[in-house]
GROMACS .gro file of C-alpha atoms in nm:
model
  326
    1MET     CA    1  -1.509   4.263   1.563
    2LEU     CA    2  -1.354   4.047   1.836
    3HIS     CA    3  -1.659   4.100   2.057
    4GLY     CA    4  -1.881   3.980   1.772
    5LEU     CA    5  -1.667   3.670   1.708
    6ILE     CA    6  -1.718   3.559   2.068
    7GLY     CA    7  -2.059   3.435   1.949
    8VAL     CA    8  -1.897   3.187   1.709
    9GLU     CA    9  -1.944   2.826   1.820
   10PRO     CA   10  -1.714   2.534   1.734
   11ARG     CA   11  -1.995   2.361   1.542
   12HIS     CA   12  -2.020   2.663   1.313
   13LEU     CA   13  -1.650   2.643   1.232
   14ALA     CA   14  -1.665   2.265   1.191
   15ALA     CA   15  -1.950   2.306   0.942
   16LEU     CA   16  -1.749   2.560   0.741
   17THR     CA   17  -1.439   2.339   0.725
   18ALA     CA   18  -1.650   2.040   0.619
   19VAL     CA   19  -1.813   2.240   0.338
   20ALA     CA   20  -1.477   2.378   0.226
   21GLU     CA   21  -1.310   2.036   0.219
   22GLU     CA   22  -1.600   1.837   0.075
   23GLY     CA   23  -1.723   2.099  -0.175
   24SER     CA   24  -2.093   2.040  -0.113
   25PHE     CA   25  -2.350   2.065   0.163
   26LYS     CA   26  -2.455   1.703   0.116
   27ARG     CA   27  -2.106   1.558   0.156
   28ALA     CA   28  -2.036   1.796   0.443
   29ALA     CA   29  -2.353   1.678   0.617
   30ASP     CA   30  -2.259   1.313   0.563
   31ARG     CA   31  -1.916   1.381   0.710
   32ARG     CA   32  -2.067   1.563   1.009
   33GLY     CA   33  -2.331   1.295   1.063
   34CYS     CA   34  -2.625   1.531   1.026
   35VAL     CA   35  -2.873   1.656   0.764
   36GLN     CA   36  -2.799   1.923   0.503
   37SER     CA   37  -3.036   2.170   0.663
   38ALA     CA   38  -2.832   2.162   0.984
   39VAL     CA   39  -2.511   2.244   0.797
   40ARG     CA   40  -2.681   2.525   0.605
   41GLN     CA   41  -2.821   2.667   0.927
   42GLN     CA   42  -2.481   2.658   1.100
   43ILE     CA   43  -2.319   2.836   0.805
   44ALA     CA   44  -2.595   3.099   0.808
   45GLN     CA   45  -2.545   3.154   1.182
   46LEU     CA   46  -2.172   3.195   1.129
   47GLU     CA   47  -2.234   3.446   0.849
   48ARG     CA   48  -2.457   3.651   1.078
   49VAL     CA   49  -2.186   3.665   1.345
   50VAL     CA   50  -1.909   3.749   1.098
   51GLY     CA   51  -2.132   3.996   0.917
   52THR     CA   52  -2.059   3.892   0.560
   53PRO     CA   53  -2.138   3.598   0.326
   54LEU     CA   54  -1.902   3.302   0.341
   55ILE     CA   55  -2.068   3.094   0.067
   56ASP     CA   56  -2.111   3.217  -0.291
   57ARG     CA   57  -2.482   3.174  -0.362
   58SER     CA   58  -2.478   3.356  -0.697
   59ARG     CA   59  -2.549   3.030  -0.882
   60GLY     CA   60  -2.848   2.943  -0.667
   61GLY     CA   61  -2.901   2.713  -0.375
   62THR     CA   62  -2.928   2.396  -0.583
   63ALA     CA   63  -2.569   2.402  -0.711
   64THR     CA   64  -2.395   2.070  -0.651
   65THR     CA   65  -2.058   2.236  -0.597
   66VAL     CA   66  -2.026   2.495  -0.324
   67GLN     CA   67  -1.785   2.785  -0.369
   68LEU     CA   68  -1.651   2.998  -0.082
   69THR     CA   69  -1.635   3.374  -0.094
   70SER     CA   70  -1.295   3.538  -0.041
   71THR     CA   71  -1.391   3.595   0.325
   72GLY     CA   72  -1.495   3.233   0.362
   73ALA     CA   73  -1.167   3.112   0.212
   74ALA     CA   74  -0.972   3.341   0.446
   75LEU     CA   75  -1.162   3.210   0.750
   76VAL     CA   76  -1.119   2.839   0.671
   77PRO     CA   77  -0.751   2.800   0.784
   78HIS     CA   78  -0.836   2.965   1.117
   79ALA     CA   79  -1.144   2.744   1.153
   80ILE     CA   80  -0.941   2.431   1.087
   81ALA     CA   81  -0.680   2.531   1.347
   82ILE     CA   82  -0.940   2.621   1.611
   83VAL     CA   83  -1.140   2.300   1.566
   84ALA     CA   84  -0.819   2.093   1.567
   85HIS     CA   85  -0.701   2.260   1.887
   86LEU     CA   86  -1.034   2.188   2.058
   87ASP     CA   87  -1.008   1.827   1.943
   88ALA     CA   88  -0.661   1.813   2.104
   89VAL     CA   89  -0.799   1.954   2.429
   90ALA     CA   90  -1.076   1.692   2.429
   91ALA     CA   91  -0.828   1.412   2.359
   92ASP     CA   92  -0.600   1.523   2.642
   93LEU     CA   93  -0.894   1.545   2.884
   94ARG     CA   94  -0.998   1.192   2.788
   95ALA     CA   95  -0.639   1.077   2.847
   96ARG     CA   96  -0.646   1.225   3.199
   97GLU     CA   97  -0.969   1.041   3.272
   98ARG     CA   98  -0.819   0.712   3.148
   99PRO     CA   99  -0.463   0.694   3.288
  100GLY     CA  100  -0.272   0.406   3.136
  101ALA     CA  101  -0.495   0.397   2.828
  102ALA     CA  102  -0.353   0.233   2.517
  103LEU     CA  103  -0.139   0.427   2.271
  104ARG     CA  104  -0.351   0.426   1.953
  105ILE     CA  105  -0.135   0.400   1.640
  106GLY     CA  106  -0.254   0.421   1.280
  107VAL     CA  107  -0.062   0.256   0.995
  108ALA     CA  108  -0.196   0.284   0.641
  109ASP     CA  109   0.010   0.043   0.432
  110ARG     CA  110   0.185  -0.292   0.466
  111ALA     CA  111   0.529  -0.146   0.403
  112ALA     CA  112   0.496   0.080   0.705
  113SER     CA  113   0.354  -0.211   0.906
  114ALA     CA  114   0.681  -0.394   0.846
  115LEU     CA  115   0.852  -0.117   1.043
  116LEU     CA  116   0.590  -0.088   1.313
  117LEU     CA  117   0.559  -0.450   1.423
  118PRO     CA  118   0.923  -0.503   1.532
  119ALA     CA  119   0.928  -0.150   1.676
  120LEU     CA  120   0.645  -0.244   1.910
  121GLY     CA  121   0.864  -0.516   2.060
  122ARG     CA  122   1.137  -0.261   2.128
  123LEU     CA  123   0.878  -0.021   2.269
  124ALA     CA  124   0.750  -0.282   2.514
  125ARG     CA  125   1.104  -0.338   2.643
  126THR     CA  126   1.178   0.032   2.692
  127VAL     CA  127   0.837   0.133   2.832
  128PRO     CA  128   0.724  -0.157   3.053
  129GLY     CA  129   0.350  -0.185   3.096
  130ILE     CA  130   0.258   0.020   2.788
  131THR     CA  131  -0.036  -0.108   2.588
  132VAL     CA  132  -0.087  -0.038   2.219
  133GLU     CA  133  -0.382  -0.046   1.980
  134VAL     CA  134  -0.298  -0.058   1.608
  135CYS     CA  135  -0.545   0.060   1.345
  136ASP     CA  136  -0.468  -0.051   0.990
  137ASP     CA  137  -0.802   0.048   0.836
  138GLY     CA  138  -0.827   0.349   0.606
  139ASP     CA  139  -0.573   0.549   0.410
  140ASP     CA  140  -0.327   0.824   0.499
  141ARG     CA  141  -0.589   1.098   0.466
  142GLU     CA  142  -0.828   0.921   0.702
  143HIS     CA  143  -0.549   0.865   0.951
  144ARG     CA  144  -0.449   1.231   0.942
  145ASP     CA  145  -0.811   1.326   1.014
  146ALA     CA  146  -0.823   1.072   1.298
  147VAL     CA  147  -0.505   1.216   1.452
  148LEU     CA  148  -0.648   1.568   1.435
  149HIS     CA  149  -0.978   1.457   1.588
  150GLY     CA  150  -0.809   1.258   1.865
  151THR     CA  151  -0.935   0.911   1.771
  152LEU     CA  152  -0.574   0.816   1.692
  153ASP     CA  153  -0.279   0.932   1.903
  154VAL     CA  154  -0.010   0.889   1.638
  155ALA     CA  155   0.018   0.759   1.282
  156LEU     CA  156   0.298   0.605   1.077
  157GLY     CA  157   0.300   0.672   0.703
  158ASP     CA  158   0.374   0.932   0.441
  159MET     CA  159   0.463   1.260   0.606
  160PRO     CA  160   0.184   1.521   0.591
  161ALA     CA  161   0.237   1.758   0.297
  162ASP     CA  162   0.133   2.049   0.521
  163PRO     CA  163   0.264   1.968   0.870
  164GLY     CA  164   0.132   2.287   1.032
  165LEU     CA  165  -0.119   2.109   1.258
  166PHE     CA  166   0.110   1.812   1.326
  167ALA     CA  167   0.426   1.742   1.516
  168ALA     CA  168   0.622   1.498   1.301
  169ARG     CA  169   0.946   1.301   1.288
  170CYS     CA  170   1.075   1.169   0.959
  171VAL     CA  171   1.227   0.825   1.017
  172LEU     CA  172   1.296   0.713   0.662
  173GLU     CA  173   1.349   0.848   0.312
  174ASP     CA  174   1.221   0.569   0.092
  175PRO     CA  175   1.317   0.573  -0.280
  176VAL     CA  176   1.043   0.531  -0.538
  177VAL     CA  177   1.135   0.244  -0.769
  178LEU     CA  178   1.011   0.072  -1.082
  179LEU     CA  179   0.950  -0.300  -1.047
  180ALA     CA  180   0.990  -0.489  -1.376
  181ARG     CA  181   0.982  -0.852  -1.479
  182ALA     CA  182   1.338  -0.990  -1.473
  183ASP     CA  183   1.335  -1.088  -1.842
  184SER     CA  184   1.174  -0.765  -1.966
  185MET     CA  185   1.334  -0.503  -2.190
  186LEU     CA  186   1.328  -0.256  -1.899
  187ALA     CA  187   1.528  -0.496  -1.682
  188ARG     CA  188   1.788  -0.550  -1.958
  189ARG     CA  189   1.847  -0.181  -2.027
  190PRO     CA  190   2.208  -0.077  -1.949
  191GLU     CA  191   2.096   0.272  -1.838
  192PRO     CA  192   1.815   0.407  -1.619
  193PRO     CA  193   1.474   0.447  -1.786
  194THR     CA  194   1.357   0.787  -1.908
  195LEU     CA  195   1.011   0.938  -1.895
  196GLU     CA  196   0.972   0.839  -2.259
  197ASP     CA  197   1.051   0.478  -2.168
  198LEU     CA  198   0.785   0.483  -1.895
  199SER     CA  199   0.529   0.629  -2.135
  200ARG     CA  200   0.561   0.317  -2.352
  201VAL     CA  201   0.486   0.055  -2.087
  202SER     CA  202   0.176  -0.046  -1.897
  203LEU     CA  203   0.212   0.074  -1.539
  204ILE     CA  204   0.068  -0.063  -1.217
  205ALA     CA  205   0.029   0.186  -0.933
  206ASP     CA  206  -0.178   0.262  -0.628
  207ARG     CA  207  -0.481   0.479  -0.703
  208GLY     CA  208  -0.431   0.832  -0.577
  209TRP     CA  209  -0.061   0.784  -0.496
  210PRO     CA  210   0.101   1.130  -0.536
  211THR     CA  211   0.408   0.985  -0.712
  212LEU     CA  212   0.194   0.860  -1.001
  213ALA     CA  213   0.038   1.204  -1.048
  214LEU     CA  214   0.385   1.362  -1.038
  215ILE     CA  215   0.523   1.134  -1.309
  216GLU     CA  216   0.215   1.183  -1.528
  217ALA     CA  217   0.242   1.561  -1.492
  218ARG     CA  218   0.608   1.553  -1.592
  219MET     CA  219   0.524   1.343  -1.896
  220ARG     CA  220   0.257   1.589  -2.010
  221ALA     CA  221   0.495   1.882  -1.955
  222THR     CA  222   0.739   1.726  -2.203
  223GLY     CA  223   0.468   1.645  -2.458
  224LEU     CA  224   0.439   1.276  -2.373
  225VAL     CA  225   0.111   1.092  -2.330
  226PRO     CA  226   0.098   0.904  -1.996
  227PRO     CA  227   0.050   0.529  -2.036
  228ALA     CA  228  -0.249   0.325  -1.931
  229VAL     CA  229  -0.234   0.252  -1.559
  230LEU     CA  230  -0.372  -0.053  -1.381
  231HIS     CA  231  -0.483   0.071  -1.040
  232ALA     CA  232  -0.417  -0.182  -0.767
  233GLU     CA  233  -0.377  -0.179  -0.392
  234MET     CA  234  -0.009  -0.109  -0.330
  235THR     CA  235   0.004  -0.376  -0.062
  236ALA     CA  236  -0.182  -0.654  -0.240
  237GLY     CA  237  -0.020  -0.873  -0.505
  238VAL     CA  238   0.160  -0.604  -0.706
  239GLN     CA  239   0.475  -0.813  -0.749
  240ALA     CA  240   0.266  -1.107  -0.868
  241LEU     CA  241   0.112  -0.884  -1.137
  242VAL     CA  242   0.458  -0.775  -1.250
  243ALA     CA  243   0.584  -1.134  -1.254
  244ALA     CA  244   0.279  -1.232  -1.463
  245ASN     CA  245   0.389  -0.974  -1.725
  246ILE     CA  246   0.086  -0.750  -1.670
  247GLY     CA  247   0.305  -0.441  -1.651
  248ALA     CA  248   0.575  -0.261  -1.454
  249ALA     CA  249   0.491  -0.126  -1.109
  250LEU     CA  250   0.571   0.197  -0.928
  251LEU     CA  251   0.640   0.118  -0.562
  252PRO     CA  252   0.813   0.257  -0.257
  253ARG     CA  253   1.138   0.063  -0.211
  254MET     CA  254   1.043  -0.067   0.131
  255ALA     CA  255   0.734  -0.237  -0.014
  256VAL     CA  256   0.942  -0.465  -0.239
  257ASP     CA  257   0.989  -0.831  -0.147
  258ASP     CA  258   1.363  -0.884  -0.197
  259GLY     CA  259   1.326  -1.261  -0.209
  260ASP     CA  260   1.130  -1.257  -0.536
  261HIS     CA  261   1.377  -1.326  -0.820
  262ARG     CA  262   1.108  -1.305  -1.088
  263VAL     CA  263   1.134  -0.927  -1.075
  264VAL     CA  264   1.407  -0.664  -1.071
  265VAL     CA  265   1.412  -0.325  -0.899
  266ILE     CA  266   1.506  -0.021  -1.110
  267ASP     CA  267   1.613   0.312  -0.960
  268LEU     CA  268   1.395   0.614  -1.042
  269GLY     CA  269   1.581   0.861  -0.824
  270HIS     CA  270   1.664   1.075  -1.126
  271LEU     CA  271   1.292   1.115  -1.205
  272VAL     CA  272   1.115   1.144  -0.868
  273PRO     CA  273   1.222   1.230  -0.513
  274PRO     CA  274   1.194   0.967  -0.238
  275ARG     CA  275   0.884   0.954  -0.027
  276ARG     CA  276   0.929   1.061   0.334
  277VAL     CA  277   0.791   0.821   0.593
  278GLY     CA  278   0.744   0.931   0.950
  279LEU     CA  279   0.547   0.937   1.270
  280TYR     CA  280   0.315   1.231   1.326
  281TRP     CA  281   0.075   1.339   1.597
  282HIS     CA  282  -0.138   1.641   1.688
  283ALA     CA  283   0.089   1.939   1.753
  284ASP     CA  284  -0.136   2.061   2.037
  285ARG     CA  285  -0.157   1.733   2.227
  286ARG     CA  286   0.014   1.729   2.567
  287LEU     CA  287  -0.063   1.385   2.707
  288ILE     CA  288   0.055   1.118   2.463
  289ALA     CA  289   0.263   0.873   2.661
  290GLY     CA  290   0.525   0.674   2.473
  291VAL     CA  291   0.553   0.878   2.151
  292GLU     CA  292   0.923   0.962   2.187
  293ALA     CA  293   1.000   0.601   2.279
  294LEU     CA  294   0.804   0.486   1.972
  295VAL     CA  295   1.005   0.721   1.746
  296THR     CA  296   1.329   0.582   1.890
  297ALA     CA  297   1.210   0.223   1.837
  298VAL     CA  298   1.107   0.281   1.473
  299VAL     CA  299   1.438   0.454   1.396
  300ALA     CA  300   1.627   0.156   1.542
  301VAL     CA  301   1.424  -0.086   1.328
  302VAL     CA  302   1.493   0.120   1.014
  303ALA     CA  303   1.867   0.123   1.086
  304ALA     CA  304   1.877  -0.251   1.155
  305GLY     CA  305   1.674  -0.327   0.841
  306ALA     CA  306   1.904  -0.121   0.619
  307ALA     CA  307   2.206  -0.305   0.758
  308ARG     CA  308   2.054  -0.647   0.689
  309ARG     CA  309   1.903  -0.573   0.345
  310PRO     CA  310   2.076  -0.789   0.079
  311GLU     CA  311   2.246  -0.638  -0.223
  312ARG     CA  312   2.033  -0.619  -0.537
  313ARG     CA  313   2.119  -0.642  -0.902
  314PHE     CA  314   2.237  -0.359  -1.126
  315GLY     CA  315   1.994  -0.074  -1.160
  316ASN     CA  316   1.868  -0.086  -0.804
  317PRO     CA  317   1.865   0.226  -0.585
  318PRO     CA  318   2.067   0.291  -0.271
  319GLU     CA  319   1.917   0.160   0.050
  320PRO     CA  320   1.661   0.373   0.237
  321ALA     CA  321   1.842   0.624   0.457
  322VAL     CA  322   1.748   0.710   0.812
  323ALA     CA  323   1.661   1.079   0.826
  324VAL     CA  324   1.530   1.170   1.167
  325THR     CA  325   1.428   1.535   1.194
  326ALA     CA  326   1.277   1.749   1.463
   0.00000   0.00000   0.00000
């Protein structure tokens, strides 16, 4: 079997992972930058080497959703790891060819940017001559892909749910809070809100934010109907929407503007765990200059920010806690 697998090429494995993650040949081809026929051919070549089908074709070749066979599903985690390792090798080779190249950092939301910008000043003082490129386009998923593929060296944001392919350092546990208008019933409540309370208000939240899905799932589990949700960019004007009485917003604590007295922050620690913010990079990379110094700088900024953060009114959560881990 091992002798037969020697014939497997990285492009075959990359095609399989794309099909598995995208769920269709068309989307996999778009992601790979090629035509569908090329992806189908690469999968067929991989099946010939492995000696068994990897795609379930029982519903015909025109199905819009592609299903893996049990063998295909078993092969995918290995394929992801192999392709990611090769990407790390390529990134390290490029780094050797370009000594002194910029440290490429991805940051997906404005709250995390507030940590990164002052940290870069500290980094410049501790690592003289270092240059940095910051990418703030895309979301956390796109940044994780970019780190794995070597187009980003490190990213700052929500910690990967499955850190297996990443080396990561948590720098902050950031409470999830409810932002309400200062004169609202929620703000005047003498006790923390319940799930039933949240089910009765219009919520504002970032589309696809895991915390929203968690709260909705907990509501359904207790027989409650989740409320209507206005989907907005977490970093763009959410507090203004709350102040305009459009609804109450779910936000990470560090994204709240403490100088806005039109709104009040309400602790939700009894309902949802804090989000974990950290720096992460490819676990197989060997030549990323400045990462440890960057971690140290971000941790220092978090600690200084927590010390300076003003006290808030009743109902607000404890300050974000530094939680650096290996």
